[in-house]
Tab-separated table of C-alpha atoms in Angstrom:
chain	number	residue	atom	x	y	z
A	3	MET	CA	-18.507	41.519	-22.817
A	4	SER	CA	-16.000	38.665	-22.693
A	5	ASP	CA	-12.254	39.023	-22.677
A	6	ILE	CA	-10.459	36.926	-25.269
A	7	LEU	CA	-7.984	34.430	-23.867
A	8	SER	CA	-5.199	33.509	-26.256
A	9	VAL	CA	-4.016	29.896	-26.421
A	10	LYS	CA	-0.278	29.125	-26.336
A	11	PRO	CA	1.526	25.851	-26.978
A	12	LEU	CA	2.121	23.893	-23.772
A	13	THR	CA	5.744	23.846	-22.624
A	14	ALA	CA	7.265	22.755	-19.319
A	15	SER	CA	8.699	26.198	-18.634
A	16	ALA	CA	5.512	28.120	-19.399
A	17	PHE	CA	3.508	25.675	-17.269
A	18	SER	CA	5.947	25.520	-14.340
A	19	PRO	CA	4.015	28.008	-12.124
A	20	PHE	CA	1.032	25.672	-12.297
A	21	GLY	CA	2.572	22.192	-12.063
A	22	ASP	CA	4.272	19.658	-14.319
A	23	VAL	CA	4.009	18.739	-17.981
A	24	ILE	CA	3.984	14.936	-18.214
A	25	ALA	CA	5.884	13.953	-21.352
A	26	THR	CA	9.113	12.283	-22.380
A	27	ASP	CA	10.457	15.312	-24.277
A	28	GLY	CA	13.354	16.949	-22.499
A	29	HIS	CA	13.900	14.082	-20.067
A	30	ALA	CA	16.793	11.615	-20.194
A	31	PRO	CA	15.603	8.030	-19.691
A	32	ILE	CA	17.080	5.251	-17.593
A	33	VAL	CA	17.563	2.005	-19.537
A	34	ILE	CA	15.961	-0.915	-17.679
A	35	ASN	CA	14.536	-4.396	-18.271
A	36	GLN	CA	17.668	-5.771	-19.911
A	37	GLY	CA	17.604	-3.031	-22.507
A	38	GLN	CA	13.971	-3.564	-23.493
A	39	SER	CA	12.634	-0.372	-21.887
A	40	GLU	CA	13.536	3.240	-21.295
A	41	ARG	CA	12.119	4.636	-18.059
A	42	PHE	CA	11.363	8.359	-18.018
A	43	ASP	CA	11.269	8.441	-14.276
A	44	ASP	CA	9.197	10.457	-11.831
A	45	LEU	CA	7.752	13.008	-14.260
A	46	ALA	CA	5.320	14.685	-11.856
A	47	ASN	CA	5.329	15.879	-8.294
A	48	LEU	CA	2.356	13.821	-7.127
A	49	GLN	CA	1.078	15.125	-3.789
A	50	LEU	CA	-1.662	12.789	-2.662
A	51	GLY	CA	-1.164	11.894	0.977
A	52	ALA	CA	-2.145	15.073	2.884
A	53	ALA	CA	-4.841	14.793	5.541
A	54	GLU	CA	-5.148	11.013	5.231
A	55	GLY	CA	-5.551	11.206	1.460
A	56	LYS	CA	-4.860	8.179	-0.722
A	57	ALA	CA	-3.735	7.882	-4.330
A	58	CYS	CA	-6.702	7.451	-6.674
A	59	LEU	CA	-6.532	6.308	-10.297
A	60	SER	CA	-9.535	7.013	-12.544
A	61	ILE	CA	-10.460	7.340	-16.198
A	62	PHE	CA	-12.406	10.404	-17.350
A	63	ALA	CA	-14.386	10.054	-20.580
A	64	THR	CA	-14.994	13.603	-21.755
A	65	LYS	CA	-17.230	15.151	-24.376
A	66	PRO	CA	-15.503	17.348	-26.918
A	67	LEU	CA	-15.869	21.121	-26.983
A	68	VAL	CA	-16.163	23.449	-29.923
A	69	LEU	CA	-14.478	26.849	-30.211
A	70	PRO	CA	-15.295	29.653	-29.670
A	71	LEU	CA	-15.941	28.632	-26.071
A	72	LEU	CA	-16.943	30.690	-23.038
A	73	LEU	CA	-15.289	29.743	-19.761
A	74	HIS	CA	-17.649	30.336	-16.837
A	75	GLN	CA	-16.038	28.486	-13.963
A	76	MET	CA	-12.779	27.134	-12.609
A	77	GLU	CA	-11.937	24.903	-9.679
A	78	CYS	CA	-9.055	23.931	-7.440
A	79	HIS	CA	-8.088	21.239	-4.973
A	80	HIS	CA	-6.208	22.651	-2.016
A	81	LEU	CA	-4.910	19.439	-0.500
A	82	GLY	CA	-3.740	17.408	-3.473
A	83	SER	CA	-2.274	17.433	-6.964
A	84	GLN	CA	-4.316	16.212	-9.936
A	85	ALA	CA	-2.741	14.688	-13.046
A	86	PHE	CA	-4.445	14.273	-16.442
A	87	ILE	CA	-2.848	12.105	-19.131
A	88	PRO	CA	-4.558	11.707	-22.519
A	89	LEU	CA	-5.256	8.086	-23.466
A	90	SER	CA	-6.624	8.858	-26.912
A	91	GLY	CA	-3.597	10.607	-28.399
A	92	GLN	CA	-5.588	13.748	-29.259
A	93	PRO	CA	-4.667	17.377	-28.573
A	94	TRP	CA	-6.538	19.068	-25.728
A	95	LEU	CA	-6.713	22.346	-23.862
A	96	VAL	CA	-5.452	23.254	-20.403
A	97	VAL	CA	-6.688	26.425	-18.702
A	98	VAL	CA	-5.120	27.460	-15.386
A	99	ALA	CA	-4.639	30.340	-12.957
A	100	PRO	CA	-2.194	30.666	-10.059
A	101	LYS	CA	-3.095	29.376	-6.615
A	102	GLY	CA	-4.367	31.835	-4.057
A	103	LYS	CA	-7.112	34.384	-4.581
A	104	PHE	CA	-8.529	33.847	-8.075
A	105	ASP	CA	-7.456	36.561	-10.529
A	106	ARG	CA	-9.071	36.501	-13.974
A	107	LYS	CA	-6.166	38.493	-15.382
A	108	GLN	CA	-3.832	35.637	-14.504
A	109	VAL	CA	-5.751	32.933	-16.386
A	110	ARG	CA	-3.635	31.162	-19.006
A	111	ALA	CA	-4.654	28.723	-21.762
A	112	PHE	CA	-2.379	26.087	-23.303
A	113	LEU	CA	-2.770	23.677	-26.190
A	114	ALA	CA	-1.418	20.259	-25.145
A	115	SER	CA	-0.518	17.624	-27.689
A	116	GLY	CA	-1.887	14.104	-27.428
A	117	LYS	CA	1.462	13.092	-25.916
A	118	GLN	CA	1.389	15.682	-23.145
A	119	GLY	CA	-0.286	15.277	-19.797
A	120	VAL	CA	-0.239	17.769	-16.952
A	121	ASN	CA	-0.139	17.584	-13.178
A	122	PHE	CA	-1.850	20.511	-11.467
A	123	ALA	CA	-0.049	21.511	-8.269
A	124	PRO	CA	-2.254	21.696	-5.158
A	125	GLY	CA	-4.277	24.914	-5.182
A	126	THR	CA	-3.795	25.660	-8.892
A	127	TRP	CA	-7.055	26.879	-10.440
A	128	HIS	CA	-8.001	24.898	-13.527
A	129	HIS	CA	-10.881	24.465	-15.903
A	130	PHE	CA	-12.329	20.980	-16.293
A	131	SER	CA	-12.745	18.790	-19.309
A	132	LEU	CA	-11.310	20.622	-22.303
A	133	ALA	CA	-11.101	17.812	-24.817
A	134	LEU	CA	-11.209	18.968	-28.409
A	135	GLU	CA	-11.801	15.666	-30.156
A	136	PRO	CA	-14.344	12.883	-29.766
A	137	GLN	CA	-13.545	9.734	-27.818
A	138	SER	CA	-11.201	11.527	-25.447
A	139	ASN	CA	-10.314	9.476	-22.418
A	140	PHE	CA	-7.934	10.740	-19.777
A	141	LEU	CA	-6.164	8.883	-17.021
A	142	VAL	CA	-6.459	10.891	-13.813
A	143	ILE	CA	-4.295	10.507	-10.716
A	144	ASP	CA	-5.546	12.503	-7.773
A	145	ARG	CA	-6.115	12.500	-4.039
A	146	LYS	CA	-9.078	10.734	-2.522
A	147	SER	CA	-10.388	11.232	1.003
A	148	GLN	CA	-13.618	11.178	2.948
A	149	ALA	CA	-14.056	14.944	2.588
A	150	ILE	CA	-14.451	16.505	-0.854
A	151	ASP	CA	-11.637	18.955	-1.613
A	152	CYS	CA	-12.939	21.088	-4.490
A	153	GLU	CA	-13.404	24.853	-4.470
A	154	GLU	CA	-15.145	26.469	-7.417
A	155	VAL	CA	-15.065	30.050	-8.631
A	156	GLU	CA	-17.309	31.804	-11.151
A	157	ILE	CA	-15.698	33.699	-14.017
A	158	ASN	CA	-17.914	36.714	-14.505
A	159	PRO	CA	-17.926	37.984	-17.161
A	160	PRO	CA	-16.726	34.754	-18.824
A	161	LEU	CA	-13.452	34.433	-20.685
A	162	CYS	CA	-13.573	33.420	-24.335
A	163	LEU	CA	-11.344	30.881	-26.085
A	164	GLU	CA	-11.640	31.900	-29.683
A	165	ARG	CA	-9.099	29.881	-31.632
A	166	LEU	CA	-6.116	27.562	-31.364
A	167	PRO	CA	-2.561	28.820	-31.947
B	5	MET	CA	12.920	-28.174	-22.992
B	6	SER	CA	10.538	-25.239	-22.511
B	7	ASP	CA	6.975	-25.510	-21.308
B	8	ILE	CA	4.429	-23.752	-23.496
B	9	LEU	CA	2.434	-21.040	-21.746
B	10	SER	CA	-0.957	-20.375	-23.304
B	11	VAL	CA	-2.199	-16.793	-23.565
B	12	LYS	CA	-5.760	-15.946	-22.470
B	13	PRO	CA	-7.732	-12.742	-22.966
B	14	LEU	CA	-7.383	-10.373	-20.016
B	15	THR	CA	-10.502	-10.103	-17.837
B	16	ALA	CA	-10.979	-8.574	-14.400
B	17	SER	CA	-12.085	-11.852	-12.886
B	18	ALA	CA	-9.222	-13.915	-14.316
B	19	PHE	CA	-6.721	-11.257	-13.215
B	20	SER	CA	-8.176	-10.665	-9.738
B	21	PRO	CA	-5.644	-12.889	-7.896
B	22	PHE	CA	-2.879	-10.653	-9.257
B	23	GLY	CA	-4.352	-7.148	-9.021
B	24	ASP	CA	-6.688	-4.888	-10.988
B	25	VAL	CA	-7.562	-4.469	-14.645
B	26	ILE	CA	-7.676	-0.722	-15.371
B	27	ALA	CA	-10.443	-0.119	-17.893
B	28	THR	CA	-13.874	1.463	-18.123
B	29	ASP	CA	-15.643	-1.772	-19.111
B	30	GLY	CA	-17.836	-3.108	-16.350
B	31	HIS	CA	-17.693	0.073	-14.267
B	32	ALA	CA	-20.540	2.572	-13.842
B	33	PRO	CA	-19.321	6.148	-14.180
B	34	ILE	CA	-20.173	9.216	-12.118
B	35	VAL	CA	-21.279	12.176	-14.241
B	36	ILE	CA	-19.265	15.290	-13.350
B	37	ASN	CA	-18.149	18.626	-14.787
B	38	GLN	CA	-21.657	19.847	-15.596
B	39	GLY	CA	-22.315	16.783	-17.712
B	40	GLN	CA	-19.144	17.102	-19.788
B	41	SER	CA	-17.318	14.124	-18.239
B	42	GLU	CA	-17.934	10.653	-16.947
B	43	ARG	CA	-15.598	9.665	-14.131
B	44	PHE	CA	-14.782	5.958	-13.836
B	45	ASP	CA	-13.573	6.355	-10.311
B	46	ASP	CA	-10.827	4.643	-8.357
B	47	LEU	CA	-10.121	1.773	-10.753
B	48	ALA	CA	-7.050	0.373	-9.000
B	49	ASN	CA	-5.979	-0.345	-5.474
B	50	LEU	CA	-2.826	1.791	-5.533
B	51	GLN	CA	-0.581	0.899	-2.595
B	52	LEU	CA	2.321	3.300	-2.641
B	53	GLY	CA	2.917	4.663	0.830
B	54	ALA	CA	4.484	1.762	2.756
B	55	ALA	CA	7.864	2.328	4.434
B	56	GLU	CA	7.970	6.032	3.541
B	57	GLY	CA	7.233	5.345	-0.121
B	58	LYS	CA	5.868	8.053	-2.373
B	59	ALA	CA	3.708	7.913	-5.489
B	60	CYS	CA	5.825	7.985	-8.648
B	61	LEU	CA	4.539	8.642	-12.172
B	62	SER	CA	6.760	7.589	-15.093
B	63	ILE	CA	6.560	6.764	-18.779
B	64	PHE	CA	8.134	3.543	-20.050
B	65	ALA	CA	9.048	3.418	-23.739
B	66	THR	CA	9.341	-0.267	-24.573
B	67	LYS	CA	10.728	-2.185	-27.518
B	68	PRO	CA	8.347	-4.651	-29.117
B	69	LEU	CA	8.774	-8.403	-28.804
B	70	VAL	CA	8.225	-11.103	-31.365
B	71	LEU	CA	6.610	-14.476	-30.707
B	72	PRO	CA	7.581	-17.212	-30.060
B	73	LEU	CA	9.266	-15.746	-26.989
B	74	LEU	CA	11.178	-17.398	-24.160
B	75	LEU	CA	10.544	-15.997	-20.683
B	76	HIS	CA	13.678	-16.246	-18.549
B	77	GLN	CA	12.966	-14.008	-15.578
B	78	MET	CA	10.231	-12.434	-13.502
B	79	GLU	CA	10.259	-9.816	-10.768
B	80	CYS	CA	8.156	-8.510	-7.917
B	81	HIS	CA	7.914	-5.486	-5.650
B	82	HIS	CA	7.040	-6.478	-2.098
B	83	LEU	CA	6.184	-3.059	-0.708
B	84	GLY	CA	4.143	-1.413	-3.434
B	85	SER	CA	1.721	-1.866	-6.290
B	86	GLN	CA	2.736	-1.086	-9.869
B	87	ALA	CA	0.275	0.056	-12.538
B	88	PHE	CA	0.884	-0.011	-16.313
B	89	ILE	CA	-1.485	1.822	-18.659
B	90	PRO	CA	-0.882	1.732	-22.424
B	91	LEU	CA	-0.565	5.190	-24.003
B	92	SER	CA	-0.272	3.935	-27.568
B	93	GLY	CA	-3.566	2.062	-27.829
B	94	GLN	CA	-1.874	-1.194	-28.835
B	95	PRO	CA	-2.474	-4.686	-27.450
B	96	TRP	CA	0.193	-6.028	-25.097
B	97	LEU	CA	0.982	-9.040	-22.954
B	98	VAL	CA	0.833	-9.455	-19.186
B	99	VAL	CA	2.576	-12.403	-17.517
B	100	VAL	CA	2.095	-12.959	-13.794
B	101	ALA	CA	2.418	-15.488	-10.980
B	102	PRO	CA	0.953	-15.387	-7.467
B	103	LYS	CA	2.824	-13.678	-4.645
B	104	GLY	CA	4.868	-15.800	-2.290
B	105	LYS	CA	7.383	-18.476	-3.280
B	106	PHE	CA	7.660	-18.416	-7.067
B	107	ASP	CA	5.968	-21.395	-8.705
B	108	ARG	CA	6.478	-21.808	-12.456
B	109	LYS	CA	3.336	-23.914	-12.654
B	110	GLN	CA	1.301	-20.918	-11.511
B	111	VAL	CA	2.521	-18.521	-14.210
B	112	ARG	CA	-0.347	-17.072	-16.283
B	113	ALA	CA	-0.224	-15.040	-19.512
B	114	PHE	CA	-2.912	-12.580	-20.636
B	115	LEU	CA	-3.451	-10.573	-23.801
B	116	ALA	CA	-4.486	-7.023	-22.851
B	117	SER	CA	-6.170	-4.723	-25.340
B	118	GLY	CA	-4.851	-1.227	-25.949
B	119	LYS	CA	-7.609	0.034	-23.652
B	120	GLN	CA	-6.662	-2.165	-20.717
B	121	GLY	CA	-4.066	-1.364	-18.095
B	122	VAL	CA	-3.208	-3.462	-15.075
B	123	ASN	CA	-2.196	-2.780	-11.503
B	124	PHE	CA	0.010	-5.497	-10.013
B	125	ALA	CA	-0.738	-6.019	-6.317
B	126	PRO	CA	2.309	-5.853	-4.028
B	127	GLY	CA	4.291	-9.083	-4.233
B	128	THR	CA	2.736	-10.303	-7.498
B	129	TRP	CA	5.396	-11.782	-9.768
B	130	HIS	CA	5.356	-10.240	-13.243
B	131	HIS	CA	7.372	-10.170	-16.399
B	132	PHE	CA	8.568	-6.804	-17.669
B	133	SER	CA	8.006	-5.037	-20.916
B	134	LEU	CA	5.787	-7.217	-23.089
B	135	ALA	CA	4.800	-4.755	-25.777
B	136	LEU	CA	3.842	-6.391	-29.047
B	137	GLU	CA	3.827	-3.347	-31.315
B	138	PRO	CA	6.305	-0.578	-32.062
B	139	GLN	CA	6.067	2.823	-30.358
B	140	SER	CA	4.588	1.385	-27.196
B	141	ASN	CA	4.612	3.838	-24.328
B	142	PHE	CA	3.138	2.985	-20.956
B	143	LEU	CA	2.244	5.223	-18.079
B	144	VAL	CA	3.522	3.640	-14.865
B	145	ILE	CA	2.366	4.474	-11.342
B	146	ASP	CA	4.486	2.846	-8.676
B	147	ARG	CA	6.148	3.322	-5.328
B	148	LYS	CA	9.409	5.190	-5.003
B	149	SER	CA	11.702	5.131	-2.002
B	150	GLN	CA	15.370	5.380	-1.117
B	151	ALA	CA	15.749	1.595	-1.101
B	152	ILE	CA	15.139	-0.411	-4.269
B	153	ASP	CA	12.277	-2.878	-3.833
B	154	CYS	CA	12.692	-5.381	-6.656
B	155	GLU	CA	13.220	-9.128	-6.290
B	156	GLU	CA	14.028	-11.156	-9.390
B	157	VAL	CA	13.663	-14.852	-10.044
B	158	GLU	CA	15.082	-16.956	-12.869
B	159	ILE	CA	12.722	-19.165	-14.857
B	160	ASN	CA	14.766	-22.266	-15.587
B	161	PRO	CA	14.006	-23.850	-17.948
B	162	PRO	CA	12.288	-20.857	-19.561
B	163	LEU	CA	8.607	-20.744	-20.393
B	164	CYS	CA	7.615	-20.221	-24.014
B	165	LEU	CA	4.919	-17.882	-25.321
B	166	GLU	CA	4.138	-19.387	-28.680
B	167	ARG	CA	1.093	-17.557	-30.026
B	168	LEU	CA	-1.718	-15.193	-29.177
B	169	PRO	CA	-5.245	-16.445	-28.496
């Protein structure tokens, strides 16, 4: 028997326990480049350098998912933040739980627009790869080191994402 | 009297003296997330930590330019790399010159597709903000510190970008 997890629109305030929403909305830009550009500066608290970590830039090409969807597993990275920014302009899903001991009752699901990225704070539990549309590429900024920093947890019984808001 | 600067298609090999092309083409992915994602890993040599620098993630919203265009100025950041990734899927221009003493004869112009970002190596001279289409947002990953690290050089007489390849 799966619990139903409701999906809410992604907002900076609702997401603040888990990290940053990466978007221009709600930020005042700095005008640079002789007036040609607006810089929305420093939109995420990137934490990449712990334990000899280095900044790593990657592209994830993800297969789309179809609702209803059962969530069986989440993961977290204790030593570094991880940012996902959609490159395909399509809405996508973000599923998170607070850092610390995993608590299925604290899992939250958000619908991000194609103009919203997120940066998971170190230790924040998150589900992987929740693209909704085909051809979904994401730019990922995370911490790289010799040792793999990824803890996984099973969700048992699974949580169910039934429909979008 | 302006010299004409010809524009070439952006390729990793042509751009290698100046930094990295950020794109999936030519890279073999790692399959992750239980087969749901392909990770094109570590596509740019991000250099952000020198002199107590930190990784900074920003969005630049840039006004489009119209050709023919006179280039009057370039800039470089000696202590850190700077990556630009298009978020709007539109082609854009990249203009660079080798690090060291600025040499107008060494300036090169590239047409990037909407699926190609670049990472300027530290010290590489580059022109700012060369979006060609409206609504061009770029994700920027660069180095932030207390001291501003930006040297500018005048191009006199200016160089002219006349047409795309």
